[in-house]
mmCIF file of C-alpha atoms in Angstrom:
data_model
loop_
_atom_site.group_PDB
_atom_site.id
_atom_site.type_symbol
_atom_site.label_atom_id
_atom_site.label_comp_id
_atom_site.label_asym_id
_atom_site.label_seq_id
_atom_site.Cartn_x
_atom_site.Cartn_y
_atom_site.Cartn_z
ATOM 1 C CA UNK A 1 26.276 -11.141 22.707
ATOM 2 C CA UNK A 2 23.912 -10.437 25.565
ATOM 3 C CA UNK A 3 21.318 -8.788 23.616
ATOM 4 C CA UNK A 4 21.167 -11.645 21.382
ATOM 5 C CA UNK A 5 20.861 -13.982 24.254
ATOM 6 C CA UNK A 6 18.011 -11.617 25.473
ATOM 7 C CA UNK A 7 15.903 -11.639 21.824
ATOM 8 C CA UNK A 8 16.705 -15.627 21.980
ATOM 9 C CA UNK A 9 14.986 -16.216 25.107
ATOM 10 C CA UNK A 10 12.030 -13.476 24.419
ATOM 11 C CA UNK A 11 11.678 -15.741 21.466
ATOM 12 C CA UNK A 12 10.774 -18.744 23.461
ATOM 13 C CA UNK A 13 7.772 -16.749 25.297
ATOM 14 C CA UNK A 14 6.557 -15.259 21.552
ATOM 15 C CA UNK A 15 5.462 -17.418 18.990
ATOM 16 C CA UNK A 16 7.589 -17.337 15.563
ATOM 17 C CA UNK A 17 5.770 -16.458 12.056
ATOM 18 C CA UNK A 18 7.173 -16.310 8.465
ATOM 19 C CA UNK A 19 6.348 -13.127 6.348
ATOM 20 C CA UNK A 20 4.007 -14.847 4.475
ATOM 21 C CA UNK A 21 1.814 -15.234 7.548
ATOM 22 C CA UNK A 22 2.682 -11.974 9.146
ATOM 23 C CA UNK A 23 1.769 -10.463 6.030
ATOM 24 C CA UNK A 24 -1.562 -12.562 5.834
ATOM 25 C CA UNK A 25 -2.490 -11.665 9.461
ATOM 26 C CA UNK A 26 -1.456 -7.891 8.282
ATOM 27 C CA UNK A 27 -3.983 -7.744 5.623
ATOM 28 C CA UNK A 28 -6.880 -9.757 7.286
ATOM 29 C CA UNK A 29 -6.723 -7.023 10.489
ATOM 30 C CA UNK A 30 -5.510 -3.924 8.658
ATOM 31 C CA UNK A 31 -8.356 -1.152 9.837
ATOM 32 C CA UNK A 32 -6.809 1.088 6.589
ATOM 33 C CA UNK A 33 -7.756 -1.774 4.258
ATOM 34 C CA UNK A 34 -11.604 -2.386 5.916
ATOM 35 C CA UNK A 35 -11.880 1.018 5.744
ATOM 36 C CA UNK A 36 -10.946 1.328 2.028
ATOM 37 C CA UNK A 37 -13.559 -1.510 1.359
ATOM 38 C CA UNK A 38 -16.165 0.054 2.825
ATOM 39 C CA UNK A 39 -15.867 2.869 0.120
ATOM 40 C CA UNK A 40 -17.113 -0.104 -2.345
ATOM 41 C CA UNK A 41 -20.247 -0.805 -0.513
ATOM 42 C CA UNK A 42 -20.313 3.384 -0.019
ATOM 43 C CA UNK A 43 -20.551 3.722 -3.953
ATOM 44 C CA UNK A 44 -22.955 0.722 -4.088
ATOM 45 C CA UNK A 45 -25.631 2.794 -1.911
ATOM 46 C CA UNK A 46 -24.686 5.954 -3.669
ATOM 47 C CA UNK A 47 -25.278 4.583 -6.886
ATOM 48 C CA UNK A 48 -28.689 3.517 -5.661
ATOM 49 C CA UNK A 49 -29.582 7.026 -5.008
ATOM 50 C CA UNK A 50 -28.515 7.866 -8.359
ATOM 51 C CA UNK A 51 -31.103 5.515 -10.010
ATOM 52 C CA UNK A 52 -33.922 5.437 -7.682
ATOM 53 C CA UNK A 53 -37.332 7.201 -8.508
ATOM 54 C CA UNK A 54 -38.404 10.200 -6.656
ATOM 55 C CA UNK A 55 -41.411 10.218 -4.570
ATOM 56 C CA UNK A 56 -45.048 11.193 -5.836
ATOM 57 C CA UNK A 57 -46.885 13.915 -4.207
ATOM 58 C CA UNK A 58 -50.684 13.592 -3.438
ATOM 59 C CA UNK A 59 -52.164 17.158 -2.291
ATOM 60 C CA UNK A 60 -55.922 17.199 -0.737
ATOM 61 C CA UNK A 61 -58.192 20.145 0.128
ATOM 62 C CA UNK A 62 -61.510 20.705 1.702
ATOM 63 C CA UNK A 63 -63.655 23.777 0.151
ATOM 64 C CA UNK A 64 -66.375 25.360 2.123
ATOM 65 C CA UNK A 65 -68.975 26.836 -0.720
ATOM 66 C CA UNK A 66 -71.314 30.085 0.679
ATOM 67 C CA UNK A 67 -72.874 31.549 -2.626
ATOM 68 C CA UNK A 68 -75.186 34.963 -1.673
ATOM 69 C CA UNK A 69 -78.638 33.804 -0.933
ATOM 70 C CA UNK A 70 -77.683 30.362 -0.909
ATOM 71 C CA UNK A 71 -77.140 27.689 1.513
ATOM 72 C CA UNK A 72 -73.783 26.701 2.204
ATOM 73 C CA UNK A 73 -71.699 23.817 1.243
ATOM 74 C CA UNK A 74 -68.643 21.939 1.063
ATOM 75 C CA UNK A 75 -66.293 20.444 -1.216
ATOM 76 C CA UNK A 76 -63.127 18.689 -1.887
ATOM 77 C CA UNK A 77 -59.985 17.998 -4.260
ATOM 78 C CA UNK A 78 -57.390 15.722 -4.695
ATOM 79 C CA UNK A 79 -54.313 15.641 -6.541
ATOM 80 C CA UNK A 80 -51.945 13.524 -7.289
ATOM 81 C CA UNK A 81 -48.710 13.885 -9.546
ATOM 82 C CA UNK A 82 -45.741 11.633 -10.017
ATOM 83 C CA UNK A 83 -42.097 12.817 -11.300
ATOM 84 C CA UNK A 84 -41.033 10.424 -14.281
ATOM 85 C CA UNK A 85 -37.543 9.886 -15.667
ATOM 86 C CA UNK A 86 -37.322 10.968 -19.381
ATOM 87 C CA UNK A 87 -36.021 8.537 -21.949
ATOM 88 C CA UNK A 88 -32.325 7.564 -21.507
ATOM 89 C CA UNK A 89 -31.505 9.517 -18.506
ATOM 90 C CA UNK A 90 -32.095 6.052 -16.581
ATOM 91 C CA UNK A 91 -29.438 3.976 -18.715
ATOM 92 C CA UNK A 92 -27.093 6.925 -18.324
ATOM 93 C CA UNK A 93 -27.355 6.948 -14.502
ATOM 94 C CA UNK A 94 -26.910 3.317 -13.998
ATOM 95 C CA UNK A 95 -23.675 3.731 -16.262
ATOM 96 C CA UNK A 96 -22.554 6.001 -13.843
ATOM 97 C CA UNK A 97 -23.348 4.348 -10.750
ATOM 98 C CA UNK A 98 -21.231 1.010 -12.321
ATOM 99 C CA UNK A 99 -18.519 3.231 -13.433
ATOM 100 C CA UNK A 100 -18.252 4.810 -9.705
ATOM 101 C CA UNK A 101 -18.416 1.463 -8.390
ATOM 102 C CA UNK A 102 -15.725 0.214 -10.619
ATOM 103 C CA UNK A 103 -13.723 2.885 -9.399
ATOM 104 C CA UNK A 104 -14.126 2.269 -5.904
ATOM 105 C CA UNK A 105 -13.138 -1.197 -6.411
ATOM 106 C CA UNK A 106 -9.893 0.158 -8.350
ATOM 107 C CA UNK A 107 -9.044 2.347 -5.311
ATOM 108 C CA UNK A 108 -9.304 -0.742 -3.048
ATOM 109 C CA UNK A 109 -6.785 -2.611 -5.514
ATOM 110 C CA UNK A 110 -4.336 0.085 -5.350
ATOM 111 C CA UNK A 111 -4.556 0.428 -1.564
ATOM 112 C CA UNK A 112 -4.138 -3.426 -1.224
ATOM 113 C CA UNK A 113 -1.058 -3.434 -3.508
ATOM 114 C CA UNK A 114 0.137 -0.761 -2.162
ATOM 115 C CA UNK A 115 -0.370 -1.649 1.619
ATOM 116 C CA UNK A 116 1.545 -5.139 0.375
ATOM 117 C CA UNK A 117 4.476 -2.932 -1.351
ATOM 118 C CA UNK A 118 4.909 -0.675 1.724
ATOM 119 C CA UNK A 119 4.971 -3.599 4.182
ATOM 120 C CA UNK A 120 7.056 -5.672 2.453
ATOM 121 C CA UNK A 121 9.996 -3.141 1.713
ATOM 122 C CA UNK A 122 9.627 -2.215 5.438
ATOM 123 C CA UNK A 123 10.313 -5.951 6.325
ATOM 124 C CA UNK A 124 13.452 -5.719 4.224
ATOM 125 C CA UNK A 125 14.755 -2.803 6.148
ATOM 126 C CA UNK A 126 14.033 -4.582 9.716
ATOM 127 C CA UNK A 127 15.699 -8.052 7.777
ATOM 128 C CA UNK A 128 18.447 -6.104 6.471
ATOM 129 C CA UNK A 129 19.402 -4.943 10.534
ATOM 130 C CA UNK A 130 18.660 -8.331 11.593
ATOM 131 C CA UNK A 131 20.848 -10.036 9.040
ATOM 132 C CA UNK A 132 23.465 -7.356 9.666
ATOM 133 C CA UNK A 133 23.048 -7.682 13.468
ATOM 134 C CA UNK A 134 24.089 -11.601 12.705
ATOM 135 C CA UNK A 135 26.968 -10.531 11.190
ATOM 136 C CA UNK A 136 28.339 -8.191 13.747
ATOM 137 C CA UNK A 137 27.793 -11.035 15.911
ATOM 138 C CA UNK A 138 29.938 -12.938 14.013
ATOM 139 C CA UNK A 139 32.430 -10.277 13.532
ATOM 140 C CA UNK A 140 32.515 -9.921 17.503
ATOM 141 C CA UNK A 141 33.321 -13.502 17.550
ATOM 142 C CA UNK A 142 35.914 -12.988 15.780
ATOM 143 C CA UNK A 143 37.080 -10.196 17.250
ATOM 144 C CA UNK A 144 37.158 -11.625 20.530
ATOM 145 C CA UNK A 145 39.301 -14.380 19.422
ATOM 146 C CA UNK A 146 41.876 -12.029 18.364
ATOM 147 C CA UNK A 147 41.684 -10.340 21.415
ATOM 148 C CA UNK A 148 42.169 -13.831 23.118
ATOM 149 C CA UNK A 149 45.200 -14.529 21.266
ATOM 150 C CA UNK A 150 46.796 -11.305 21.675
ATOM 151 C CA UNK A 151 46.281 -11.832 25.438
ATOM 152 C CA UNK A 152 48.188 -14.692 25.187
ATOM 153 C CA UNK A 153 51.139 -13.634 23.244
ATOM 154 C CA UNK A 154 51.191 -10.249 25.274
ATOM 155 C CA UNK A 155 51.214 -12.606 28.735
ATOM 156 C CA UNK A 156 54.194 -14.938 26.948
ATOM 157 C CA UNK A 157 55.984 -11.317 26.054
ATOM 158 C CA UNK A 158 56.040 -12.011 22.111
ATOM 159 C CA UNK A 159 53.583 -8.711 21.556
ATOM 160 C CA UNK A 160 53.623 -5.223 23.176
ATOM 161 C CA UNK A 161 50.866 -3.962 25.459
ATOM 162 C CA UNK A 162 49.875 -1.394 22.437
ATOM 163 C CA UNK A 163 49.083 -4.075 20.385
ATOM 164 C CA UNK A 164 46.928 -5.982 22.737
ATOM 165 C CA UNK A 165 45.394 -3.215 23.605
ATOM 166 C CA UNK A 166 44.413 -2.427 19.770
ATOM 167 C CA UNK A 167 42.954 -6.004 19.696
ATOM 168 C CA UNK A 168 41.060 -4.920 23.012
ATOM 169 C CA UNK A 169 39.730 -1.487 21.318
ATOM 170 C CA UNK A 170 38.584 -3.404 17.936
ATOM 171 C CA UNK A 171 36.764 -5.900 20.266
ATOM 172 C CA UNK A 172 35.082 -3.203 22.132
ATOM 173 C CA UNK A 173 34.165 -1.249 19.096
ATOM 174 C CA UNK A 174 32.507 -3.947 17.554
ATOM 175 C CA UNK A 175 30.591 -4.727 20.654
ATOM 176 C CA UNK A 176 29.151 -1.124 20.552
ATOM 177 C CA UNK A 177 28.033 -1.949 16.994
ATOM 178 C CA UNK A 178 26.010 -5.001 18.059
ATOM 179 C CA UNK A 179 24.346 -2.787 20.350
ATOM 180 C CA UNK A 180 23.652 0.041 18.231
ATOM 181 C CA UNK A 181 22.259 -2.543 15.597
ATOM 182 C CA UNK A 182 20.195 -4.189 18.279
ATOM 183 C CA UNK A 183 18.610 -0.998 19.107
ATOM 184 C CA UNK A 184 17.718 0.273 15.464
ATOM 185 C CA UNK A 185 16.332 -3.748 15.052
ATOM 186 C CA UNK A 186 13.988 -3.126 17.744
ATOM 187 C CA UNK A 187 12.880 -0.031 16.619
ATOM 188 C CA UNK A 188 12.421 -1.230 12.999
ATOM 189 C CA UNK A 189 10.520 -4.311 14.650
ATOM 190 C CA UNK A 190 8.084 -1.997 16.451
ATOM 191 C CA UNK A 191 7.564 0.129 13.387
ATOM 192 C CA UNK A 192 6.664 -2.712 11.203
ATOM 193 C CA UNK A 193 4.252 -3.939 13.553
ATOM 194 C CA UNK A 194 2.636 -0.348 13.799
ATOM 195 C CA UNK A 195 2.074 -0.057 9.846
ATOM 196 C CA UNK A 196 0.908 -3.501 9.665
ATOM 197 C CA UNK A 197 -1.583 -3.045 12.546
ATOM 198 C CA UNK A 198 -0.566 -5.773 14.793
ATOM 199 C CA UNK A 199 -0.790 -5.054 18.493
ATOM 200 C CA UNK A 200 0.697 -8.445 19.399
ATOM 201 C CA UNK A 201 4.445 -9.250 19.333
ATOM 202 C CA UNK A 202 5.849 -11.680 17.356
ATOM 203 C CA UNK A 203 9.166 -12.947 16.365
ATOM 204 C CA UNK A 204 9.168 -12.625 12.479
ATOM 205 C CA UNK A 205 11.366 -14.733 10.917
ATOM 206 C CA UNK A 206 14.270 -12.858 8.289
ATOM 207 C CA UNK A 207 15.301 -15.649 6.213
ATOM 208 C CA UNK A 208 12.285 -14.646 3.532
ATOM 209 C CA UNK A 209 13.345 -13.621 -0.390
ATOM 210 C CA UNK A 210 11.339 -11.992 -2.596
ATOM 211 C CA UNK A 211 11.124 -12.992 -6.149
ATOM 212 C CA UNK A 212 9.618 -11.550 -9.374
ATOM 213 C CA UNK A 213 6.725 -13.417 -11.161
ATOM 214 C CA UNK A 214 6.324 -11.716 -14.768
ATOM 215 C CA UNK A 215 2.282 -11.402 -15.363
ATOM 216 C CA UNK A 216 1.749 -8.514 -16.868
ATOM 217 C CA UNK A 217 -1.234 -7.798 -14.776
ATOM 218 C CA UNK A 218 -3.009 -4.515 -14.460
ATOM 219 C CA UNK A 219 -0.797 -2.040 -12.889
ATOM 220 C CA UNK A 220 -2.840 -0.981 -9.969
ATOM 221 C CA UNK A 221 -2.478 2.737 -10.288
ATOM 222 C CA UNK A 222 -2.878 2.480 -14.091
ATOM 223 C CA UNK A 223 -5.928 0.771 -13.469
ATOM 224 C CA UNK A 224 -6.861 3.394 -10.957
ATOM 225 C CA UNK A 225 -6.685 6.335 -13.256
ATOM 226 C CA UNK A 226 -8.679 4.649 -15.901
ATOM 227 C CA UNK A 227 -11.727 3.881 -13.972
ATOM 228 C CA UNK A 228 -11.576 7.482 -13.090
ATOM 229 C CA UNK A 229 -11.606 8.262 -16.683
ATOM 230 C CA UNK A 230 -14.728 6.080 -17.048
ATOM 231 C CA UNK A 231 -16.344 7.654 -14.311
ATOM 232 C CA UNK A 232 -15.729 11.375 -15.570
ATOM 233 C CA UNK A 233 -17.134 10.301 -18.908
ATOM 234 C CA UNK A 234 -20.426 8.659 -17.417
ATOM 235 C CA UNK A 235 -20.418 12.122 -15.472
ATOM 236 C CA UNK A 236 -20.524 13.566 -18.687
ATOM 237 C CA UNK A 237 -22.978 11.524 -20.495
ATOM 238 C CA UNK A 238 -25.160 11.793 -17.385
ATOM 239 C CA UNK A 239 -24.945 15.828 -17.654
ATOM 240 C CA UNK A 240 -26.092 15.952 -21.586
ATOM 241 C CA UNK A 241 -29.482 15.470 -20.184
ATOM 242 C CA UNK A 242 -30.677 18.947 -19.840
ATOM 243 C CA UNK A 243 -33.533 17.987 -18.259
ATOM 244 C CA UNK A 244 -34.121 14.676 -16.353
ATOM 245 C CA UNK A 245 -37.877 14.568 -15.316
ATOM 246 C CA UNK A 246 -41.122 15.438 -16.221
ATOM 247 C CA UNK A 247 -44.001 15.496 -13.819
ATOM 248 C CA UNK A 248 -47.592 13.380 -14.506
ATOM 249 C CA UNK A 249 -50.739 15.079 -12.551
ATOM 250 C CA UNK A 250 -53.899 13.544 -12.109
ATOM 251 C CA UNK A 251 -56.583 15.702 -10.124
ATOM 252 C CA UNK A 252 -60.157 15.096 -9.106
ATOM 253 C CA UNK A 253 -62.264 18.247 -7.932
ATOM 254 C CA UNK A 254 -65.604 17.737 -6.386
ATOM 255 C CA UNK A 255 -68.039 21.092 -6.287
ATOM 256 C CA UNK A 256 -71.563 21.387 -5.266
ATOM 257 C CA UNK A 257 -72.692 21.579 -8.455
ATOM 258 C CA UNK A 258 -70.061 19.490 -10.587
ATOM 259 C CA UNK A 259 -67.363 17.337 -10.565
ATOM 260 C CA UNK A 260 -64.017 17.855 -12.420
ATOM 261 C CA UNK A 261 -61.317 15.623 -13.640
ATOM 262 C CA UNK A 262 -57.992 17.087 -14.669
ATOM 263 C CA UNK A 263 -54.789 15.329 -16.438
ATOM 264 C CA UNK A 264 -51.883 17.054 -17.223
ATOM 265 C CA UNK A 265 -48.064 17.227 -17.636
ATOM 266 C CA UNK A 266 -45.364 19.275 -15.984
ATOM 267 C CA UNK A 267 -42.164 19.656 -18.352
ATOM 268 C CA UNK A 268 -39.276 21.867 -17.001
ATOM 269 C CA UNK A 269 -37.831 23.964 -19.831
ATOM 270 C CA UNK A 270 -34.122 24.299 -19.834
ATOM 271 C CA UNK A 271 -33.498 28.076 -20.464
ATOM 272 C CA UNK A 272 -30.876 29.133 -18.194
ATOM 273 C CA UNK A 273 -29.766 25.887 -16.398
ATOM 274 C CA UNK A 274 -28.593 23.662 -19.068
ATOM 275 C CA UNK A 275 -25.766 21.713 -17.372
ATOM 276 C CA UNK A 276 -22.972 22.704 -19.541
ATOM 277 C CA UNK A 277 -20.765 23.367 -17.116
ATOM 278 C CA UNK A 278 -21.188 20.272 -15.163
ATOM 279 C CA UNK A 279 -20.717 18.613 -18.915
ATOM 280 C CA UNK A 280 -17.567 20.473 -19.524
ATOM 281 C CA UNK A 281 -16.251 20.007 -15.875
ATOM 282 C CA UNK A 282 -16.542 16.246 -16.272
ATOM 283 C CA UNK A 283 -15.341 15.922 -19.769
ATOM 284 C CA UNK A 284 -12.388 17.733 -18.656
ATOM 285 C CA UNK A 285 -11.616 15.645 -15.677
ATOM 286 C CA UNK A 286 -11.943 12.358 -18.330
ATOM 287 C CA UNK A 287 -9.245 14.155 -20.413
ATOM 288 C CA UNK A 288 -7.035 15.272 -17.588
ATOM 289 C CA UNK A 289 -7.027 11.353 -16.259
ATOM 290 C CA UNK A 290 -6.698 9.942 -20.053
ATOM 291 C CA UNK A 291 -3.550 12.117 -19.975
ATOM 292 C CA UNK A 292 -2.161 10.854 -16.690
ATOM 293 C CA UNK A 293 -2.804 7.304 -17.554
ATOM 294 C CA UNK A 294 -0.779 8.062 -20.859
ATOM 295 C CA UNK A 295 2.168 9.525 -18.464
ATOM 296 C CA UNK A 296 1.789 6.586 -16.220
ATOM 297 C CA UNK A 297 2.069 4.104 -18.856
ATOM 298 C CA UNK A 298 5.431 6.095 -20.306
ATOM 299 C CA UNK A 299 6.800 6.032 -16.627
ATOM 300 C CA UNK A 300 5.923 2.036 -16.162
ATOM 301 C CA UNK A 301 7.699 1.507 -18.961
ATOM 302 C CA UNK A 302 10.874 3.231 -17.889
ATOM 303 C CA UNK A 303 10.707 1.732 -14.325
ATOM 304 C CA UNK A 304 10.442 -1.628 -15.552
ATOM 305 C CA UNK A 305 13.521 -1.279 -17.890
ATOM 306 C CA UNK A 306 15.300 0.105 -15.038
ATOM 307 C CA UNK A 307 14.625 -2.277 -12.087
ATOM 308 C CA UNK A 308 15.517 -5.213 -15.019
ATOM 309 C CA UNK A 309 18.938 -3.530 -15.325
ATOM 310 C CA UNK A 310 19.632 -3.032 -12.124
ATOM 311 C CA UNK A 311 18.690 -6.405 -11.157
ATOM 312 C CA UNK A 312 21.051 -8.054 -13.805
ATOM 313 C CA UNK A 313 23.847 -5.640 -12.632
ATOM 314 C CA UNK A 314 22.822 -6.978 -8.941
ATOM 315 C CA UNK A 315 23.351 -10.262 -9.502
ATOM 316 C CA UNK A 316 26.607 -10.030 -11.528
ATOM 317 C CA UNK A 317 28.165 -8.064 -8.623
ATOM 318 C CA UNK A 318 26.665 -10.891 -6.088
ATOM 319 C CA UNK A 319 28.682 -13.747 -8.090
ATOM 320 C CA UNK A 320 31.805 -11.682 -8.035
ATOM 321 C CA UNK A 321 31.411 -10.980 -4.250
ATOM 322 C CA UNK A 322 30.728 -14.608 -3.481
ATOM 323 C CA UNK A 323 33.922 -15.760 -5.191
ATOM 324 C CA UNK A 324 35.987 -12.883 -3.466
ATOM 325 C CA UNK A 325 34.340 -14.317 -0.123
ATOM 326 C CA UNK A 326 35.653 -17.479 -0.531
ATOM 327 C CA UNK A 327 39.160 -16.088 -0.875
ATOM 328 C CA UNK A 328 38.716 -13.910 2.194
ATOM 329 C CA UNK A 329 37.604 -16.784 4.411
ATOM 330 C CA UNK A 330 40.666 -18.833 3.404
ATOM 331 C CA UNK A 331 42.761 -15.724 3.852
ATOM 332 C CA UNK A 332 41.580 -15.148 7.523
ATOM 333 C CA UNK A 333 41.707 -18.822 8.538
ATOM 334 C CA UNK A 334 45.585 -18.516 7.347
ATOM 335 C CA UNK A 335 46.306 -14.988 9.161
ATOM 336 C CA UNK A 336 44.777 -16.279 12.151
ATOM 337 C CA UNK A 337 46.908 -19.295 12.243
ATOM 338 C CA UNK A 338 49.887 -17.200 11.471
ATOM 339 C CA UNK A 339 49.142 -14.641 14.239
ATOM 340 C CA UNK A 340 49.388 -17.262 16.670
ATOM 341 C CA UNK A 341 52.730 -18.251 15.933
ATOM 342 C CA UNK A 342 53.897 -14.380 15.131
ATOM 343 C CA UNK A 343 54.251 -15.528 11.240
ATOM 344 C CA UNK A 344 51.551 -12.491 10.854
ATOM 345 C CA UNK A 345 51.394 -9.120 12.483
ATOM 346 C CA UNK A 346 47.785 -7.977 14.169
ATOM 347 C CA UNK A 347 47.473 -4.906 11.440
ATOM 348 C CA UNK A 348 47.220 -7.761 8.637
ATOM 349 C CA UNK A 349 45.021 -10.031 10.795
ATOM 350 C CA UNK A 350 42.542 -7.485 11.440
ATOM 351 C CA UNK A 351 42.423 -6.066 7.827
ATOM 352 C CA UNK A 352 41.626 -9.306 6.430
ATOM 353 C CA UNK A 353 38.708 -9.565 8.856
ATOM 354 C CA UNK A 354 37.544 -6.235 7.934
ATOM 355 C CA UNK A 355 37.665 -7.201 4.636
ATOM 356 C CA UNK A 356 35.957 -10.438 4.953
ATOM 357 C CA UNK A 357 32.785 -8.182 6.991
ATOM 358 C CA UNK A 358 32.614 -6.120 4.350
ATOM 359 C CA UNK A 359 32.331 -8.432 1.616
ATOM 360 C CA UNK A 360 29.200 -10.158 3.861
ATOM 361 C CA UNK A 361 27.741 -6.984 4.416
ATOM 362 C CA UNK A 362 27.821 -6.096 0.776
ATOM 363 C CA UNK A 363 26.251 -9.832 0.101
ATOM 364 C CA UNK A 364 23.231 -8.841 2.705
ATOM 365 C CA UNK A 365 23.029 -5.052 0.737
ATOM 366 C CA UNK A 366 22.885 -6.684 -2.501
ATOM 367 C CA UNK A 367 20.292 -9.399 -1.115
ATOM 368 C CA UNK A 368 18.474 -6.837 0.213
ATOM 369 C CA UNK A 369 18.429 -4.694 -2.740
ATOM 370 C CA UNK A 370 17.429 -7.523 -5.081
ATOM 371 C CA UNK A 371 14.435 -8.177 -2.712
ATOM 372 C CA UNK A 372 13.368 -4.342 -3.067
ATOM 373 C CA UNK A 373 13.864 -4.652 -6.642
ATOM 374 C CA UNK A 374 11.175 -7.823 -6.972
ATOM 375 C CA UNK A 375 8.973 -6.036 -4.498
ATOM 376 C CA UNK A 376 8.882 -3.237 -6.729
ATOM 377 C CA UNK A 377 8.274 -5.018 -9.920
ATOM 378 C CA UNK A 378 5.717 -7.242 -8.452
ATOM 379 C CA UNK A 379 3.703 -3.711 -7.410
ATOM 380 C CA UNK A 380 4.149 -2.637 -10.800
ATOM 381 C CA UNK A 381 2.928 -5.463 -12.614
ATOM 382 C CA UNK A 382 -0.145 -5.873 -10.344
ATOM 383 C CA UNK A 383 0.752 -8.989 -8.541
ATOM 384 C CA UNK A 384 -0.460 -7.689 -5.208
ATOM 385 C CA UNK A 385 -3.521 -6.606 -6.239
ATOM 386 C CA UNK A 386 -6.514 -8.078 -4.471
#
């Protein structure tokens, strides 16, 4: 109980927040998400390098003429050449640049969704420990009550010292469990702050419930694979162009006795480097991404059905345990009154208490499992996409 009091006192010094605000702050501050989002800007700039034109070349020369038996003279030459992209290459490269930007956005979408999923799942672990700690405090209160009744009956001579010591041991064991859960909650609390990227200590409320929202939006991992396939296909299209550039050349040459103008074109001949390997690699990557996407669709369908079945089963078990809990609460109350007047022995009372605590613990675990199912379902359905 002392640790719970300390935590309550800390709460007066720290501000409390619900999970939604905590998550929003984590998303806003996350260096990981910021770094991932920068990849979109990086991809845009890389796309600009794909579609930009190459710089022209300017050549300047000076000539000295000294014919036999004649006066010397000077001349000069100027040449200008400009690479010209061949027809269709520019469109293919723009398509590749757009596909790479779309892939970067899909990568960020997946990272954003996975971040929310992982923080939410970690929050449920922290919330479960907090709820178990609250339950342990309730159990400690029950054990304390039983211990006080036992002491009073022992002093009155109605029970032996051994029975009284049994209730004392039970109380101390529950107290040790409270301390253990408090330590575990503190560890999970700081782990949650660390993974969320939040350095300020805050009290995070643990009463949040997660609910699945059917939407059938784009699954973030499937979206990522589809965009990877599109990027690979666009890369293959670029590599169908064996030759991308030709060079136009204009030249003027001034000699002592004549002026010379030249115009021409320099065209690479794709004899040896036909980019067939690059095209094959990109095509294989596209095929690989397509197969992975098909496999992901099958897995996604199976996961959806499994999670739906699990949620339905958990809800049925939850209803049964809630009915059991009502009976156990009534039974424990009756046994407490009976133990005071020696109509019920200690073992029966402790058994009733243990059954009540076990049922409440099962209900906590069911609630957390339902929350986790909802988190995974929302992730699969794309509800956490940015």
